[in-house]
Short mmCIF file of N, CA and C in Angstrom, two decimals:
data_model
loop_
_atom_site.label_atom_id
_atom_site.label_comp_id
_atom_site.label_asym_id
_atom_site.label_seq_id
_atom_site.Cartn_x
_atom_site.Cartn_y
_atom_site.Cartn_z
N ILE A 1 -49.24 -166.09 59.38
CA ILE A 1 -49.15 -164.83 58.67
C ILE A 1 -50.56 -164.27 58.57
N THR A 2 -50.69 -163.01 58.86
CA THR A 2 -51.99 -162.35 58.77
C THR A 2 -51.83 -161.10 57.93
N SER A 3 -52.77 -160.86 57.05
CA SER A 3 -52.74 -159.63 56.27
C SER A 3 -54.10 -158.95 56.38
N GLY A 4 -54.12 -157.68 56.08
CA GLY A 4 -55.35 -156.91 56.15
C GLY A 4 -55.23 -155.84 57.21
N THR A 5 -56.24 -155.00 57.30
CA THR A 5 -56.21 -153.89 58.24
C THR A 5 -57.23 -154.11 59.34
N CYS A 6 -57.05 -153.38 60.40
CA CYS A 6 -57.96 -153.43 61.54
C CYS A 6 -58.91 -152.25 61.43
N SER A 7 -60.02 -152.45 60.77
CA SER A 7 -61.03 -151.40 60.65
C SER A 7 -62.38 -152.05 60.35
N THR A 8 -63.42 -151.35 60.64
CA THR A 8 -64.77 -151.87 60.43
C THR A 8 -64.96 -152.22 58.96
N GLY A 9 -65.44 -153.44 58.73
CA GLY A 9 -65.70 -153.89 57.37
C GLY A 9 -64.49 -154.41 56.63
N ALA A 10 -63.33 -154.41 57.26
CA ALA A 10 -62.10 -154.85 56.60
C ALA A 10 -62.07 -156.37 56.46
N THR A 11 -61.31 -156.83 55.49
CA THR A 11 -61.08 -158.26 55.30
C THR A 11 -59.67 -158.59 55.75
N ARG A 12 -59.52 -159.67 56.52
CA ARG A 12 -58.21 -160.14 56.96
C ARG A 12 -58.02 -161.53 56.41
N THR A 13 -56.80 -161.83 55.99
CA THR A 13 -56.46 -163.16 55.48
C THR A 13 -55.48 -163.82 56.43
N PHE A 14 -55.78 -165.04 56.83
CA PHE A 14 -54.96 -165.82 57.74
C PHE A 14 -54.35 -166.98 56.96
N THR A 15 -53.06 -167.19 57.11
CA THR A 15 -52.35 -168.25 56.39
C THR A 15 -51.45 -168.99 57.37
N TRP A 16 -51.33 -170.30 57.22
CA TRP A 16 -50.49 -171.10 58.09
C TRP A 16 -49.88 -172.25 57.29
N ASN A 17 -48.84 -172.85 57.87
CA ASN A 17 -48.19 -174.02 57.28
C ASN A 17 -48.57 -175.25 58.09
N SER A 18 -48.65 -176.38 57.43
CA SER A 18 -48.99 -177.62 58.12
C SER A 18 -48.20 -178.77 57.52
N SER A 19 -47.68 -179.64 58.38
CA SER A 19 -46.98 -180.83 57.90
C SER A 19 -47.90 -182.05 57.93
N ILE A 20 -49.15 -181.82 58.34
CA ILE A 20 -50.15 -182.90 58.41
C ILE A 20 -51.01 -182.87 57.15
N ASN A 21 -51.30 -184.03 56.62
CA ASN A 21 -52.20 -184.13 55.46
C ASN A 21 -53.64 -184.14 55.98
N ALA A 22 -54.19 -182.96 56.21
CA ALA A 22 -55.51 -182.83 56.83
C ALA A 22 -56.62 -182.79 55.80
N GLN A 23 -57.80 -183.24 56.21
CA GLN A 23 -58.99 -183.12 55.36
C GLN A 23 -59.46 -181.67 55.33
N SER A 24 -59.29 -180.97 56.46
CA SER A 24 -59.68 -179.57 56.56
C SER A 24 -58.97 -178.96 57.76
N TYR A 25 -59.15 -177.65 57.93
CA TYR A 25 -58.58 -176.91 59.05
C TYR A 25 -59.67 -176.06 59.67
N THR A 26 -59.60 -175.89 60.97
CA THR A 26 -60.50 -174.97 61.66
C THR A 26 -59.67 -173.83 62.21
N ILE A 27 -60.08 -172.62 61.93
CA ILE A 27 -59.43 -171.42 62.45
C ILE A 27 -60.41 -170.75 63.40
N CYS A 28 -59.90 -170.26 64.52
CA CYS A 28 -60.73 -169.56 65.50
C CYS A 28 -60.06 -168.23 65.83
N VAL A 29 -60.73 -167.13 65.54
CA VAL A 29 -60.20 -165.81 65.89
C VAL A 29 -60.62 -165.49 67.32
N VAL A 30 -59.70 -164.86 68.09
CA VAL A 30 -59.95 -164.65 69.51
C VAL A 30 -59.65 -163.22 69.95
N ARG A 31 -60.28 -162.84 71.03
CA ARG A 31 -59.97 -161.60 71.73
C ARG A 31 -58.96 -161.92 72.83
N ALA A 32 -58.39 -160.93 73.46
CA ALA A 32 -57.42 -161.13 74.52
C ALA A 32 -58.00 -162.03 75.61
N GLY A 33 -57.27 -163.07 75.97
CA GLY A 33 -57.69 -163.97 77.04
C GLY A 33 -58.62 -165.07 76.62
N ASP A 34 -59.14 -165.05 75.40
CA ASP A 34 -60.05 -166.10 74.93
C ASP A 34 -59.30 -167.39 74.61
N GLN A 35 -60.00 -168.50 74.82
CA GLN A 35 -59.50 -169.80 74.40
C GLN A 35 -60.22 -170.17 73.10
N PRO A 36 -59.59 -171.01 72.26
CA PRO A 36 -60.24 -171.37 71.00
C PRO A 36 -61.49 -172.22 71.23
N SER A 37 -62.41 -172.11 70.31
CA SER A 37 -63.69 -172.81 70.39
C SER A 37 -64.09 -173.24 68.98
N THR A 38 -64.79 -174.33 68.88
CA THR A 38 -65.31 -174.75 67.57
C THR A 38 -66.70 -174.18 67.32
N THR A 39 -67.26 -173.46 68.30
CA THR A 39 -68.62 -172.95 68.15
C THR A 39 -68.70 -171.43 68.06
N SER A 40 -67.65 -170.72 68.49
CA SER A 40 -67.69 -169.27 68.50
C SER A 40 -66.50 -168.72 67.71
N ASN A 41 -66.80 -167.93 66.68
CA ASN A 41 -65.76 -167.31 65.85
C ASN A 41 -64.84 -168.32 65.19
N ALA A 42 -65.38 -169.48 64.85
CA ALA A 42 -64.61 -170.55 64.23
C ALA A 42 -65.07 -170.77 62.79
N PHE A 43 -64.12 -171.06 61.93
CA PHE A 43 -64.39 -171.21 60.51
C PHE A 43 -63.57 -172.38 59.98
N THR A 44 -64.13 -173.15 59.08
CA THR A 44 -63.45 -174.32 58.52
C THR A 44 -63.13 -174.09 57.06
N THR A 45 -61.97 -174.59 56.64
CA THR A 45 -61.52 -174.46 55.25
C THR A 45 -60.74 -175.71 54.87
N THR A 46 -60.67 -176.01 53.59
CA THR A 46 -59.91 -177.18 53.13
C THR A 46 -58.52 -176.81 52.65
N VAL A 47 -58.17 -175.54 52.69
CA VAL A 47 -56.84 -175.08 52.30
C VAL A 47 -56.19 -174.38 53.49
N ASN A 48 -54.90 -174.03 53.38
CA ASN A 48 -54.19 -173.47 54.54
C ASN A 48 -54.25 -171.94 54.60
N SER A 49 -55.39 -171.39 54.24
CA SER A 49 -55.63 -169.96 54.41
C SER A 49 -57.13 -169.71 54.47
N LYS A 50 -57.48 -168.58 55.07
CA LYS A 50 -58.89 -168.22 55.18
C LYS A 50 -59.00 -166.71 55.22
N SER A 51 -59.86 -166.14 54.39
CA SER A 51 -60.14 -164.70 54.41
C SER A 51 -61.47 -164.48 55.13
N LEU A 52 -61.46 -163.53 56.06
CA LEU A 52 -62.67 -163.22 56.82
C LEU A 52 -62.98 -161.74 56.70
N SER A 53 -64.24 -161.43 56.52
CA SER A 53 -64.68 -160.04 56.45
C SER A 53 -65.16 -159.59 57.82
N ASN A 54 -65.12 -158.28 58.04
CA ASN A 54 -65.64 -157.66 59.25
C ASN A 54 -64.95 -158.14 60.53
N VAL A 55 -63.64 -158.40 60.47
CA VAL A 55 -62.88 -158.74 61.67
C VAL A 55 -62.54 -157.43 62.36
N THR A 56 -63.17 -157.18 63.49
CA THR A 56 -62.96 -155.91 64.18
C THR A 56 -61.65 -155.90 64.94
N CYS A 57 -61.27 -154.74 65.40
CA CYS A 57 -60.00 -154.55 66.11
C CYS A 57 -59.97 -155.25 67.46
N SER A 58 -61.12 -155.69 67.98
CA SER A 58 -61.13 -156.37 69.27
C SER A 58 -60.55 -157.78 69.18
N PHE A 59 -60.47 -158.34 67.97
CA PHE A 59 -59.84 -159.64 67.78
C PHE A 59 -58.35 -159.43 67.59
N ILE A 60 -57.54 -160.12 68.40
CA ILE A 60 -56.10 -159.86 68.39
C ILE A 60 -55.25 -161.06 67.96
N GLY A 61 -55.88 -162.22 67.75
CA GLY A 61 -55.10 -163.39 67.38
C GLY A 61 -55.97 -164.50 66.85
N PHE A 62 -55.33 -165.61 66.50
CA PHE A 62 -56.08 -166.75 66.03
C PHE A 62 -55.38 -168.05 66.40
N TYR A 63 -56.17 -169.11 66.46
CA TYR A 63 -55.69 -170.48 66.63
C TYR A 63 -56.08 -171.25 65.39
N VAL A 64 -55.38 -172.34 65.12
CA VAL A 64 -55.73 -173.20 63.99
C VAL A 64 -55.49 -174.65 64.39
N ARG A 65 -56.28 -175.55 63.85
CA ARG A 65 -56.05 -176.97 64.07
C ARG A 65 -56.41 -177.74 62.82
N ALA A 66 -55.77 -178.90 62.67
CA ALA A 66 -56.02 -179.77 61.51
C ALA A 66 -57.12 -180.75 61.87
N ASN A 67 -58.03 -180.94 60.93
CA ASN A 67 -59.09 -181.94 61.07
C ASN A 67 -58.71 -183.13 60.21
N CYS A 68 -58.25 -184.19 60.86
CA CYS A 68 -57.71 -185.35 60.16
C CYS A 68 -58.80 -186.28 59.63
N SER A 69 -59.94 -186.29 60.29
CA SER A 69 -61.10 -187.08 59.85
C SER A 69 -62.34 -186.43 60.47
N ALA A 70 -63.47 -187.04 60.28
CA ALA A 70 -64.71 -186.49 60.84
C ALA A 70 -64.72 -186.52 62.36
N THR A 71 -63.90 -187.39 62.97
CA THR A 71 -63.90 -187.54 64.42
C THR A 71 -62.57 -187.21 65.09
N GLU A 72 -61.52 -186.94 64.32
CA GLU A 72 -60.20 -186.68 64.89
C GLU A 72 -59.65 -185.34 64.41
N SER A 73 -59.14 -184.56 65.38
CA SER A 73 -58.52 -183.27 65.09
C SER A 73 -57.24 -183.15 65.89
N SER A 74 -56.32 -182.34 65.40
CA SER A 74 -55.10 -182.07 66.15
C SER A 74 -55.42 -181.14 67.31
N SER A 75 -54.44 -180.91 68.16
CA SER A 75 -54.57 -179.89 69.20
C SER A 75 -54.56 -178.53 68.52
N TRP A 76 -55.10 -177.53 69.21
CA TRP A 76 -55.05 -176.16 68.68
C TRP A 76 -53.61 -175.67 68.68
N ALA A 77 -53.18 -175.03 67.62
CA ALA A 77 -51.87 -174.36 67.56
C ALA A 77 -52.13 -172.87 67.70
N GLY A 78 -51.32 -172.22 68.49
CA GLY A 78 -51.48 -170.77 68.69
C GLY A 78 -51.51 -170.43 70.15
N PRO A 79 -51.80 -169.22 70.48
CA PRO A 79 -52.34 -168.20 69.59
C PRO A 79 -51.25 -167.53 68.75
N TYR A 80 -51.65 -167.11 67.58
CA TYR A 80 -50.81 -166.31 66.69
C TYR A 80 -51.42 -164.92 66.68
N TYR A 81 -50.64 -163.96 67.09
CA TYR A 81 -51.15 -162.59 67.25
C TYR A 81 -50.91 -161.75 66.00
N PHE A 82 -51.83 -160.83 65.76
CA PHE A 82 -51.69 -159.90 64.64
C PHE A 82 -51.90 -158.50 65.10
#
């Protein structure tokens, strides 16, 4: 689920469900054709939602993954388009 508007300076909120008891989650916002990355446009949170400011209209979707420990993560889920 994504909320917010597509405009300069806008805040968008991303929310997802998880059946895994994760230590944290990584969300990666992407442009068309992009693959998820942990180094570019990626954000970590300990809850199942994340609000981001200044998400421009060029970003069209997001991926999310569960971080089960410091060395183990799930596969990326997505893309989820908004």
